[in-house]
Structures are given as C-alpha cells and as structure tokens.
Amino acid sequence: MNKILTMKDLDDFVRGSTLFGTGGGGPQNVGKSLLLGSFEEGKNLEFVDINDLDDEAWICTALFMGSIAPLSDEEKEKKASLGLDEKKEPRVLVRAVKELEKELGIEFDGIVSVELGGINCPAPLDAAAQLNKKFIDADLAGRAVPEVAQILPRMMKYEIAPIACVDPWGDVCIIKEVANYDMAEQLGKMLSIPAFEPIGLACFPMKVKDAKEAMVTETMTRNLKAGAAVREARENGEDPVKAFADIADGQIVFRGTVEKKEWKNEGGYMYVDLDLKGIKEFENNTFRIWAKNENHISWLNDEVYITSPDLLQCVLEDGEPLTNTDIKEGDYVAVVAFANPKYRTEEGIRIMGPKHYGFDIEYRPMEEII
C-alpha cells in the first residue's frame, strides 16, 4: 500500500516515520498535526515511485531545520520580547517551495523527504498535497540526521543552493550560493536560532535522473508498514518492539529504565546523554547513548557498542517511538539497532561516523559487534 486513506493509516505512517528517526526527525504529535489538515481536506496523500516521474523533471527536498530542544525560560522571554506570538506562515514548507521555484524560474514536479522522522516525513507530504505535487516514495538519508550536509546528495556532490528559508513569523530569506555544505548548515542554523522554532527550507533542486542516485527508495511505504506492524502486534497481544525490529531488519539490543537524562541546547542542536539500567534479559547491564539531535554513539557496560552510521532507536514497551525531546527519566524502553548500508562507504563513515562527532572511535558494523 502506498497511500494514506484512513485516520488509522495516517497514525501508522506518522508512527512509522518517527520509528526510523533515531531519536530525532521531530515528534509524531507535531507531524500528525501538520498532515491532518490535508487529510481532512481530502487531499491526495500518495507515495509515488521515482521512476514514475520524467527523468528531466525537477524535484526538491523540503524540510524543517532547528533544534528539537524545549525552550528555556530565558529563551521564552526573548521570544516574547521580539513579538513572536502569532504565526503568520502556517505552512512554511509550502511557502519555501514556492519561493525556491520563483528563485529558479522553474516548477517542481515532486518533493522528497530529506530524512525519516515524525516531522520531516509528514510535513513534506503535506506540502506536496497542498501544492498538488508528487510525493516521492523515498528520502535522502534513510534515517534522521542532525546536519543537512550529511544527506546522500552531499556524497554525490550535488548543489544544495539556492536555499529558500521561511520561518513561522513570515520572515523569508533566499541563500543564493554557499561556500560549501557545512556553511549551508551553519547559515540555516543562524536563521533558525532567532526564530526560536524550526524553520522551513526548500533546497537541493535536482533533476529526477540525478536524484535517483541520491536517495533511499520505498522508505515512505516502509514507514507505513512499520507503524501498522506495531499497532497490529499490540492488538494481537504480540511484542510490538519485535514487530518493529523485524520490519527494520534489526535487533533488540537492550531493554531498560532511563536512569539519567542530561541535555543541552547549543548551536541549534540538542545534545543528549542517556543512561539506562537493564531489565528482563538485560538485568545487571548498563547502556549509554550520546545524541546530537539523533542517537549516534552507544556503550554497553561502558564499552563502545553500536554507532552511527548504523541506527539506534528507543521505543516504549508498547512500541511507540521516543524522540530525544520526549524521552524522560523513569521511562521503560527498548533499544532497537539496524543498519544503513548507504552510509557504509568511506565518505559515508567520514560524514556520519563517530569521528565526525568528535569521538576517537572507529566505526564497526553492528553485525560484527552483536
């Protein structure tokens, strides 16, 4: 199935999208609220095979950029002092795509998700539905990533600019050119920080024939299937965590209680340290996760364990996914690990592996560790 027809489908899709977000990509309640309007309006919420588009057609990605951390009291006061209390742009991705089309003098046939997650899948689907464009059954990373410079088009050295940036308060900015991908990330963060909320971006304009080489296909369909598998497992009295692990072709690597959560909001990113204490078959074991928006490094009993570019997702015992914004001390969670073959290259490990995040750790594929 490649279409959202019912509210149950919508819930399954958003749940599944969040399950593959590895702690980032946005919380599913926000993603659902973004998509609900298009659903209630009867818009077409279909996932289209990239091969159904003309090779010479243009597509782009549309995404939210910004920290997933909650605002501090000081930040709330600053936001209020700037008069940022009434949103003027309810659909920032729709406006961003229009602005990018205007800048380039072209019309996009389709939109593709930049990553997997509870916001950055439902939101571009909503934008595509509102703009009557095709929503491609793929994404540009196969997971959520903290930096837009880490997605697959960067590995292909495709141009990210121009970039259309729109915040909820009605501010619009076009970044015409960038020195490199990392500067594109920094410029986007510079715009998101004073907005005090994630901003909408449209970027990476690509012809379909080029985009095919820089995406992970059928991930939207997989999101829908994963969300449905978790729901059906609960309904049938089965283990919903195992149901997700099976869809992801992954393994349950830990079950435990969140003993401690420490986090900070810095430079437009949420940095998180989680300490888990084992339960059930993992009793008398400990597990630690380090995250930059998403989960990237883990330690089992203080020994380096699974790391990016392989994926780590925390879920509740009922299979509901947890973002690093929402996870809290006292939660009973399971950790599911699964691979991302697209990043198991020299360049993929360079931009996504432990050393990219400042850790003197060599990446090892998860199947060599477990």
mmCIF file of C-alpha atoms in Angstrom:
data_model
loop_
_atom_site.group_PDB
_atom_site.id
_atom_site.type_symbol
_atom_site.label_atom_id
_atom_site.label_comp_id
_atom_site.label_asym_id
_atom_site.label_seq_id
_atom_site.Cartn_x
_atom_site.Cartn_y
_atom_site.Cartn_z
ATOM 1 C CA MET A 1 0.000 0.000 0.000
ATOM 2 C CA ASN A 2 1.348 3.434 -0.903
ATOM 3 C CA LYS A 3 -1.445 5.794 0.069
ATOM 4 C CA ILE A 4 -2.989 7.189 3.244
ATOM 5 C CA LEU A 5 -6.734 6.603 3.060
ATOM 6 C CA THR A 6 -7.894 6.463 6.679
ATOM 7 C CA MET A 7 -7.047 8.040 10.018
ATOM 8 C CA LYS A 8 -5.593 4.684 11.022
ATOM 9 C CA ASP A 9 -3.261 4.895 8.005
ATOM 10 C CA LEU A 10 -2.257 8.421 8.981
ATOM 11 C CA ASP A 11 -1.428 7.366 12.529
ATOM 12 C CA ASP A 12 0.510 4.352 11.249
ATOM 13 C CA PHE A 13 2.510 6.499 8.821
ATOM 14 C CA VAL A 14 3.464 9.103 11.397
ATOM 15 C CA ARG A 15 4.326 6.432 13.972
ATOM 16 C CA GLY A 16 6.467 4.553 11.466
ATOM 17 C CA SER A 17 8.198 7.721 10.305
ATOM 18 C CA THR A 18 9.137 8.502 13.909
ATOM 19 C CA LEU A 19 10.361 4.945 14.493
ATOM 20 C CA PHE A 20 13.040 5.444 11.843
ATOM 21 C CA GLY A 21 14.009 8.893 13.161
ATOM 22 C CA THR A 22 16.563 7.501 15.672
ATOM 23 C CA GLY A 23 15.519 9.980 18.342
ATOM 24 C CA GLY A 24 15.342 12.981 16.005
ATOM 25 C CA GLY A 25 13.332 13.987 12.971
ATOM 26 C CA GLY A 26 10.627 15.554 15.131
ATOM 27 C CA PRO A 27 7.907 14.211 17.444
ATOM 28 C CA GLN A 28 4.973 12.389 15.908
ATOM 29 C CA ASN A 29 2.288 14.567 17.511
ATOM 30 C CA VAL A 30 3.653 17.583 15.609
ATOM 31 C CA GLY A 31 3.906 15.607 12.391
ATOM 32 C CA LYS A 32 0.340 14.412 12.732
ATOM 33 C CA SER A 33 -0.948 17.939 13.309
ATOM 34 C CA LEU A 34 0.858 19.134 10.162
ATOM 35 C CA LEU A 35 -0.643 16.385 8.000
ATOM 36 C CA LEU A 36 -4.118 16.345 9.497
ATOM 37 C CA GLY A 37 -5.297 19.423 7.591
ATOM 38 C CA SER A 38 -4.541 17.929 4.188
ATOM 39 C CA PHE A 39 -6.152 14.646 5.243
ATOM 40 C CA GLU A 40 -9.349 16.367 6.366
ATOM 41 C CA GLU A 41 -9.423 18.386 3.133
ATOM 42 C CA GLY A 42 -9.368 15.156 1.143
ATOM 43 C CA LYS A 43 -6.003 15.885 -0.468
ATOM 44 C CA ASN A 44 -4.106 13.131 -2.261
ATOM 45 C CA LEU A 45 -1.685 11.575 0.242
ATOM 46 C CA GLU A 46 0.049 9.101 -2.036
ATOM 47 C CA PHE A 47 3.681 7.955 -2.259
ATOM 48 C CA VAL A 48 4.906 7.871 -5.867
ATOM 49 C CA ASP A 49 7.726 5.737 -7.275
ATOM 50 C CA ILE A 50 10.556 7.973 -8.500
ATOM 51 C CA ASN A 51 10.556 6.009 -11.770
ATOM 52 C CA ASP A 52 7.049 7.297 -12.494
ATOM 53 C CA LEU A 53 8.446 10.814 -12.983
ATOM 54 C CA ASP A 54 10.109 12.037 -16.170
ATOM 55 C CA ASP A 55 13.909 11.954 -15.971
ATOM 56 C CA GLU A 56 14.089 15.631 -16.970
ATOM 57 C CA ALA A 57 11.546 16.768 -14.361
ATOM 58 C CA TRP A 58 12.712 18.811 -11.375
ATOM 59 C CA ILE A 59 12.262 17.862 -7.729
ATOM 60 C CA CYS A 60 13.470 19.337 -4.444
ATOM 61 C CA THR A 61 13.501 18.470 -0.790
ATOM 62 C CA ALA A 62 11.546 20.429 1.814
ATOM 63 C CA LEU A 63 12.415 20.170 5.480
ATOM 64 C CA PHE A 64 12.365 21.661 8.934
ATOM 65 C CA MET A 65 15.684 22.792 10.408
ATOM 66 C CA GLY A 66 16.361 23.684 14.038
ATOM 67 C CA SER A 67 16.948 22.336 17.494
ATOM 68 C CA ILE A 68 14.472 19.827 18.918
ATOM 69 C CA ALA A 69 15.190 21.023 22.479
ATOM 70 C CA PRO A 70 12.446 22.715 24.529
ATOM 71 C CA LEU A 71 12.882 26.454 25.109
ATOM 72 C CA SER A 72 14.382 27.672 28.358
ATOM 73 C CA ASP A 73 12.604 30.364 30.387
ATOM 74 C CA GLU A 74 15.169 32.884 29.154
ATOM 75 C CA GLU A 75 14.522 31.916 25.533
ATOM 76 C CA LYS A 76 10.769 32.185 26.054
ATOM 77 C CA GLU A 77 11.216 35.708 27.418
ATOM 78 C CA LYS A 78 13.416 36.699 24.476
ATOM 79 C CA LYS A 79 10.897 35.256 22.028
ATOM 80 C CA ALA A 80 8.093 37.254 23.658
ATOM 81 C CA SER A 81 10.183 40.442 23.632
ATOM 82 C CA LEU A 82 10.550 40.115 19.851
ATOM 83 C CA GLY A 83 6.778 39.937 19.449
ATOM 84 C CA LEU A 84 6.871 36.377 18.158
ATOM 85 C CA ASP A 85 3.469 35.333 19.425
ATOM 86 C CA GLU A 86 1.303 34.976 16.322
ATOM 87 C CA LYS A 87 2.365 32.735 13.463
ATOM 88 C CA LYS A 88 1.871 34.318 10.054
ATOM 89 C CA GLU A 89 3.015 31.369 7.941
ATOM 90 C CA PRO A 90 1.156 28.196 8.969
ATOM 91 C CA ARG A 91 2.765 26.066 6.232
ATOM 92 C CA VAL A 92 6.378 27.144 5.990
ATOM 93 C CA LEU A 93 7.360 24.298 3.655
ATOM 94 C CA VAL A 94 4.679 25.261 1.139
ATOM 95 C CA ARG A 95 5.964 28.836 1.099
ATOM 96 C CA ALA A 96 9.601 27.689 0.915
ATOM 97 C CA VAL A 97 8.949 25.517 -2.152
ATOM 98 C CA LYS A 98 7.120 28.390 -3.866
ATOM 99 C CA GLU A 99 9.983 30.764 -3.097
ATOM 100 C CA LEU A 100 12.549 28.318 -4.488
ATOM 101 C CA GLU A 101 10.516 27.899 -7.669
ATOM 102 C CA LYS A 102 10.362 31.680 -8.007
ATOM 103 C CA GLU A 103 14.118 31.995 -7.479
ATOM 104 C CA LEU A 104 14.947 29.339 -10.089
ATOM 105 C CA GLY A 105 12.173 30.147 -12.555
ATOM 106 C CA ILE A 106 11.096 26.505 -12.701
ATOM 107 C CA GLU A 107 8.271 24.356 -11.372
ATOM 108 C CA PHE A 108 8.953 21.241 -9.344
ATOM 109 C CA ASP A 109 7.076 18.073 -10.266
ATOM 110 C CA GLY A 110 7.770 16.394 -6.951
ATOM 111 C CA ILE A 111 9.012 16.711 -3.394
ATOM 112 C CA VAL A 112 11.139 14.191 -1.499
ATOM 113 C CA SER A 113 11.708 13.926 2.254
ATOM 114 C CA VAL A 114 15.173 14.938 3.384
ATOM 115 C CA GLU A 115 15.195 12.288 6.127
ATOM 116 C CA LEU A 116 12.980 9.983 8.156
ATOM 117 C CA GLY A 117 11.219 11.316 11.231
ATOM 118 C CA GLY A 118 7.960 12.338 12.832
ATOM 119 C CA ILE A 119 8.021 15.795 11.244
ATOM 120 C CA ASN A 120 10.280 15.579 8.199
ATOM 121 C CA CYS A 121 8.128 12.916 6.512
ATOM 122 C CA PRO A 122 4.580 14.130 7.259
ATOM 123 C CA ALA A 123 5.478 17.802 6.660
ATOM 124 C CA PRO A 124 6.755 17.458 3.072
ATOM 125 C CA LEU A 125 3.860 15.105 2.298
ATOM 126 C CA ASP A 126 1.528 17.857 3.457
ATOM 127 C CA ALA A 127 3.396 20.399 1.319
ATOM 128 C CA ALA A 128 3.203 18.156 -1.744
ATOM 129 C CA ALA A 129 -0.524 17.621 -1.189
ATOM 130 C CA GLN A 130 -1.187 21.347 -0.799
ATOM 131 C CA LEU A 131 0.838 22.185 -3.914
ATOM 132 C CA ASN A 132 -0.596 19.295 -5.958
ATOM 133 C CA LYS A 133 2.861 17.837 -6.487
ATOM 134 C CA LYS A 134 4.003 14.240 -6.379
ATOM 135 C CA PHE A 135 5.398 12.968 -3.071
ATOM 136 C CA ILE A 136 8.192 10.532 -3.777
ATOM 137 C CA ASP A 137 8.390 7.172 -2.006
ATOM 138 C CA ALA A 138 11.949 7.778 -0.837
ATOM 139 C CA ASP A 139 14.125 10.006 1.317
ATOM 140 C CA LEU A 140 17.646 11.403 1.097
ATOM 141 C CA ALA A 141 19.202 9.687 4.118
ATOM 142 C CA GLY A 142 17.351 6.530 5.185
ATOM 143 C CA ARG A 143 17.304 7.887 8.753
ATOM 144 C CA ALA A 144 17.207 11.248 10.519
ATOM 145 C CA VAL A 145 20.434 13.290 10.554
ATOM 146 C CA PRO A 146 21.390 16.356 12.607
ATOM 147 C CA GLU A 147 23.029 18.185 9.698
ATOM 148 C CA VAL A 148 21.552 18.697 6.246
ATOM 149 C CA ALA A 149 25.148 18.413 4.976
ATOM 150 C CA GLN A 150 25.079 14.705 5.899
ATOM 151 C CA ILE A 151 22.459 13.560 3.417
ATOM 152 C CA LEU A 152 23.192 11.452 0.350
ATOM 153 C CA PRO A 153 23.152 14.273 -2.269
ATOM 154 C CA ARG A 154 26.148 15.717 -0.431
ATOM 155 C CA MET A 155 28.020 12.454 -1.033
ATOM 156 C CA MET A 156 27.175 12.868 -4.729
ATOM 157 C CA LYS A 157 28.411 16.490 -4.546
ATOM 158 C CA TYR A 158 25.076 17.876 -5.765
ATOM 159 C CA GLU A 159 24.376 21.581 -5.264
ATOM 160 C CA ILE A 160 22.342 22.395 -2.157
ATOM 161 C CA ALA A 161 21.751 26.038 -3.143
ATOM 162 C CA PRO A 162 19.802 28.091 -3.748
ATOM 163 C CA ILE A 163 18.001 27.547 -0.465
ATOM 164 C CA ALA A 164 14.655 29.132 0.377
ATOM 165 C CA CYS A 165 14.172 29.676 4.123
ATOM 166 C CA VAL A 166 10.863 30.604 5.754
ATOM 167 C CA ASP A 167 10.068 30.896 9.453
ATOM 168 C CA PRO A 168 6.620 30.775 11.089
ATOM 169 C CA TRP A 169 6.669 34.529 11.711
ATOM 170 C CA GLY A 170 6.745 35.376 7.999
ATOM 171 C CA ASP A 171 10.453 36.024 7.529
ATOM 172 C CA VAL A 172 11.738 34.847 4.141
ATOM 173 C CA CYS A 173 15.368 34.517 3.079
ATOM 174 C CA ILE A 174 16.999 33.150 -0.074
ATOM 175 C CA ILE A 175 20.539 31.831 0.249
ATOM 176 C CA LYS A 176 21.685 32.139 -3.360
ATOM 177 C CA GLU A 177 25.088 30.498 -3.045
ATOM 178 C CA VAL A 178 27.128 28.776 -0.344
ATOM 179 C CA ALA A 179 30.857 28.164 0.070
ATOM 180 C CA ASN A 180 30.261 24.520 0.956
ATOM 181 C CA TYR A 181 27.750 22.162 2.558
ATOM 182 C CA ASP A 182 28.881 22.894 6.097
ATOM 183 C CA MET A 183 28.356 26.622 5.565
ATOM 184 C CA ALA A 184 24.867 25.874 4.266
ATOM 185 C CA GLU A 185 24.174 24.103 7.556
ATOM 186 C CA GLN A 186 25.566 26.998 9.591
ATOM 187 C CA LEU A 187 23.602 29.625 7.671
ATOM 188 C CA GLY A 188 20.389 27.667 8.134
ATOM 189 C CA LYS A 189 21.041 27.329 11.860
ATOM 190 C CA MET A 190 21.744 31.079 12.084
ATOM 191 C CA LEU A 191 18.234 31.686 10.790
ATOM 192 C CA SER A 192 16.550 29.055 12.953
ATOM 193 C CA ILE A 193 18.054 30.148 16.283
ATOM 194 C CA PRO A 194 16.461 33.650 16.420
ATOM 195 C CA ALA A 195 13.138 32.200 15.215
ATOM 196 C CA PHE A 196 13.020 30.065 18.399
ATOM 197 C CA GLU A 197 11.381 27.329 16.338
ATOM 198 C CA PRO A 198 12.440 25.115 13.448
ATOM 199 C CA ILE A 199 12.239 26.924 10.127
ATOM 200 C CA GLY A 200 11.166 25.603 6.736
ATOM 201 C CA LEU A 201 13.703 25.060 3.965
ATOM 202 C CA ALA A 202 13.444 24.070 0.323
ATOM 203 C CA CYS A 203 16.747 23.089 -1.265
ATOM 204 C CA PHE A 204 18.699 20.553 -3.327
ATOM 205 C CA PRO A 205 16.910 21.218 -6.627
ATOM 206 C CA MET A 206 17.630 18.141 -8.729
ATOM 207 C CA LYS A 207 16.538 16.579 -11.968
ATOM 208 C CA VAL A 208 14.915 13.201 -11.454
ATOM 209 C CA LYS A 209 17.646 11.380 -13.390
ATOM 210 C CA ASP A 210 20.226 12.685 -10.893
ATOM 211 C CA ALA A 211 18.080 12.329 -7.779
ATOM 212 C CA LYS A 212 17.683 8.586 -8.358
ATOM 213 C CA GLU A 213 21.323 8.100 -7.371
ATOM 214 C CA ALA A 214 20.990 10.052 -4.126
ATOM 215 C CA MET A 215 18.051 8.545 -2.283
ATOM 216 C CA VAL A 216 16.839 5.522 -0.364
ATOM 217 C CA THR A 217 13.711 4.289 -2.105
ATOM 218 C CA GLU A 218 10.413 2.920 -0.754
ATOM 219 C CA THR A 219 11.030 4.332 2.710
ATOM 220 C CA MET A 220 7.628 6.021 2.957
ATOM 221 C CA THR A 221 5.912 2.703 2.269
ATOM 222 C CA ARG A 222 8.159 1.096 4.879
ATOM 223 C CA ASN A 223 7.187 3.798 7.395
ATOM 224 C CA LEU A 224 3.526 2.976 6.861
ATOM 225 C CA LYS A 225 4.171 -0.763 7.193
ATOM 226 C CA ALA A 226 6.224 -0.326 10.383
ATOM 227 C CA GLY A 227 3.583 1.794 12.062
ATOM 228 C CA ALA A 228 0.904 -0.732 11.129
ATOM 229 C CA ALA A 229 3.029 -3.669 12.323
ATOM 230 C CA VAL A 230 3.442 -2.106 15.769
ATOM 231 C CA ARG A 231 -0.280 -1.370 16.060
ATOM 232 C CA GLU A 232 -1.293 -4.842 14.912
ATOM 233 C CA ALA A 233 1.162 -6.513 17.297
ATOM 234 C CA ARG A 234 -0.421 -4.653 20.202
ATOM 235 C CA GLU A 235 -3.900 -5.593 19.031
ATOM 236 C CA ASN A 236 -2.873 -9.259 18.764
ATOM 237 C CA GLY A 237 -1.099 -9.421 22.115
ATOM 238 C CA GLU A 238 2.323 -9.803 20.480
ATOM 239 C CA ASP A 239 5.572 -7.923 21.153
ATOM 240 C CA PRO A 240 5.343 -4.594 19.273
ATOM 241 C CA VAL A 241 9.051 -3.912 19.762
ATOM 242 C CA LYS A 242 9.935 -7.142 17.968
ATOM 243 C CA ALA A 243 7.424 -6.257 15.247
ATOM 244 C CA PHE A 244 9.309 -3.026 14.587
ATOM 245 C CA ALA A 245 12.706 -4.732 14.746
ATOM 246 C CA ASP A 246 11.541 -7.275 12.158
ATOM 247 C CA ILE A 247 10.345 -4.581 9.720
ATOM 248 C CA ALA A 248 13.614 -2.675 10.195
ATOM 249 C CA ASP A 249 15.651 -5.870 9.755
ATOM 250 C CA GLY A 250 17.193 -5.001 13.108
ATOM 251 C CA GLN A 251 17.698 -6.397 16.589
ATOM 252 C CA ILE A 252 16.585 -5.521 20.104
ATOM 253 C CA VAL A 253 19.923 -4.742 21.758
ATOM 254 C CA PHE A 254 18.723 -3.535 25.171
ATOM 255 C CA ARG A 255 15.728 -3.157 27.444
ATOM 256 C CA GLY A 256 15.983 -0.925 30.470
ATOM 257 C CA THR A 257 14.937 2.027 32.582
ATOM 258 C CA VAL A 258 16.149 5.534 31.824
ATOM 259 C CA GLU A 259 18.138 6.293 34.975
ATOM 260 C CA LYS A 260 19.514 9.672 33.918
ATOM 261 C CA LYS A 261 18.993 12.166 31.111
ATOM 262 C CA GLU A 262 21.259 15.164 30.646
ATOM 263 C CA TRP A 263 20.846 17.580 27.767
ATOM 264 C CA LYS A 264 21.796 20.994 26.480
ATOM 265 C CA ASN A 265 20.723 23.211 23.600
ATOM 266 C CA GLU A 266 23.777 24.548 21.796
ATOM 267 C CA GLY A 267 24.288 25.994 18.335
ATOM 268 C CA GLY A 268 20.866 24.938 17.120
ATOM 269 C CA TYR A 269 21.300 21.300 18.192
ATOM 270 C CA MET A 270 20.074 19.276 21.148
ATOM 271 C CA TYR A 271 22.866 17.266 22.775
ATOM 272 C CA VAL A 272 21.711 14.388 24.986
ATOM 273 C CA ASP A 273 23.311 11.793 27.255
ATOM 274 C CA LEU A 274 21.087 8.888 28.329
ATOM 275 C CA ASP A 275 21.970 6.289 30.967
ATOM 276 C CA LEU A 276 19.879 3.094 31.018
ATOM 277 C CA LYS A 277 19.771 0.318 33.603
ATOM 278 C CA GLY A 278 18.936 -3.135 32.270
ATOM 279 C CA ILE A 279 15.723 -5.037 32.937
ATOM 280 C CA LYS A 280 14.453 -8.505 31.971
ATOM 281 C CA GLU A 281 17.124 -10.375 29.995
ATOM 282 C CA PHE A 282 19.400 -7.316 30.259
ATOM 283 C CA GLU A 283 19.321 -7.105 34.060
ATOM 284 C CA ASN A 284 22.689 -6.202 35.645
ATOM 285 C CA ASN A 285 23.780 -4.442 32.440
ATOM 286 C CA THR A 286 24.037 -0.754 31.599
ATOM 287 C CA PHE A 287 23.590 1.110 28.333
ATOM 288 C CA ARG A 288 24.538 4.663 27.466
ATOM 289 C CA ILE A 289 23.558 6.727 24.416
ATOM 290 C CA TRP A 290 25.034 10.003 23.163
ATOM 291 C CA ALA A 291 22.910 12.058 20.800
ATOM 292 C CA LYS A 292 23.223 15.150 18.657
ATOM 293 C CA ASN A 293 19.517 15.535 17.927
ATOM 294 C CA GLU A 294 19.654 11.845 16.889
ATOM 295 C CA ASN A 295 21.267 8.857 18.623
ATOM 296 C CA HIS A 296 24.823 8.293 17.382
ATOM 297 C CA ILE A 297 27.084 6.560 19.914
ATOM 298 C CA SER A 298 26.296 3.806 22.426
ATOM 299 C CA TRP A 299 28.160 1.968 25.164
ATOM 300 C CA LEU A 300 27.198 -1.402 26.656
ATOM 301 C CA ASN A 301 28.650 -1.809 30.150
ATOM 302 C CA ASP A 302 30.975 1.145 29.415
ATOM 303 C CA GLU A 303 32.390 -0.495 26.275
ATOM 304 C CA VAL A 304 31.840 1.171 22.888
ATOM 305 C CA TYR A 305 28.944 -0.588 21.185
ATOM 306 C CA ILE A 306 26.848 0.397 18.166
ATOM 307 C CA THR A 307 27.496 3.754 16.487
ATOM 308 C CA SER A 308 26.383 5.780 13.503
ATOM 309 C CA PRO A 309 26.033 5.332 10.629
ATOM 310 C CA ASP A 310 24.112 2.326 11.995
ATOM 311 C CA LEU A 311 20.893 3.341 13.702
ATOM 312 C CA LEU A 312 19.685 3.259 17.309
ATOM 313 C CA GLN A 313 16.023 3.851 18.155
ATOM 314 C CA CYS A 314 14.490 3.965 21.637
ATOM 315 C CA VAL A 315 10.876 2.837 21.916
ATOM 316 C CA LEU A 316 8.460 2.321 24.759
ATOM 317 C CA GLU A 317 7.452 -1.229 25.614
ATOM 318 C CA ASP A 318 4.250 -0.734 23.599
ATOM 319 C CA GLY A 319 6.341 0.069 20.519
ATOM 320 C CA GLU A 320 5.698 3.804 20.490
ATOM 321 C CA PRO A 321 8.803 5.685 19.338
ATOM 322 C CA LEU A 322 10.562 8.196 21.561
ATOM 323 C CA THR A 323 12.350 11.307 20.380
ATOM 324 C CA ASN A 324 15.150 12.734 22.471
ATOM 325 C CA THR A 325 12.911 15.670 23.294
ATOM 326 C CA ASP A 326 10.302 13.406 24.861
ATOM 327 C CA ILE A 327 12.283 10.603 26.492
ATOM 328 C CA LYS A 328 12.487 11.088 30.260
ATOM 329 C CA GLU A 329 13.927 9.573 33.396
ATOM 330 C CA GLY A 330 11.882 6.604 34.576
ATOM 331 C CA ASP A 331 10.779 5.510 31.102
ATOM 332 C CA TYR A 332 10.929 1.773 30.416
ATOM 333 C CA VAL A 333 12.420 1.499 26.956
ATOM 334 C CA ALA A 334 13.806 -0.926 24.431
ATOM 335 C CA VAL A 335 16.663 -0.049 22.086
ATOM 336 C CA VAL A 336 16.471 -1.349 18.526
ATOM 337 C CA ALA A 337 19.548 -1.272 16.272
ATOM 338 C CA PHE A 338 19.560 -1.627 12.494
ATOM 339 C CA ALA A 339 21.903 -0.925 9.601
ATOM 340 C CA ASN A 340 22.019 1.773 6.928
ATOM 341 C CA PRO A 341 24.004 0.269 4.017
ATOM 342 C CA LYS A 342 24.049 3.525 2.008
ATOM 343 C CA TYR A 343 26.472 5.058 4.514
ATOM 344 C CA ARG A 344 28.827 2.102 4.748
ATOM 345 C CA THR A 345 31.289 3.760 2.408
ATOM 346 C CA GLU A 346 34.454 5.708 3.132
ATOM 347 C CA GLU A 347 32.656 9.019 2.592
ATOM 348 C CA GLY A 348 29.537 7.895 4.450
ATOM 349 C CA ILE A 349 31.544 6.917 7.514
ATOM 350 C CA ARG A 350 33.520 10.163 7.292
ATOM 351 C CA ILE A 351 30.431 12.364 7.453
ATOM 352 C CA MET A 352 28.306 10.170 9.749
ATOM 353 C CA GLY A 353 30.671 8.045 11.824
ATOM 354 C CA PRO A 354 31.894 8.628 15.391
ATOM 355 C CA LYS A 355 34.894 10.749 14.393
ATOM 356 C CA HIS A 356 32.615 13.286 12.727
ATOM 357 C CA TYR A 357 31.108 13.933 16.166
ATOM 358 C CA GLY A 358 34.477 14.305 17.862
ATOM 359 C CA PHE A 359 34.872 10.777 19.251
ATOM 360 C CA ASP A 360 38.128 8.867 18.799
ATOM 361 C CA ILE A 361 36.200 5.727 17.890
ATOM 362 C CA GLU A 362 36.496 3.558 14.788
ATOM 363 C CA TYR A 363 33.183 2.596 13.219
ATOM 364 C CA ARG A 364 32.423 -1.125 13.234
ATOM 365 C CA PRO A 365 29.338 -2.599 11.521
ATOM 366 C CA MET A 366 26.790 -3.674 14.103
ATOM 367 C CA GLU A 367 26.784 -7.303 12.961
ATOM 368 C CA GLU A 368 30.459 -7.556 13.951
ATOM 369 C CA ILE A 369 29.590 -6.429 17.488
ATOM 370 C CA ILE A 370 26.317 -8.075 18.452
#
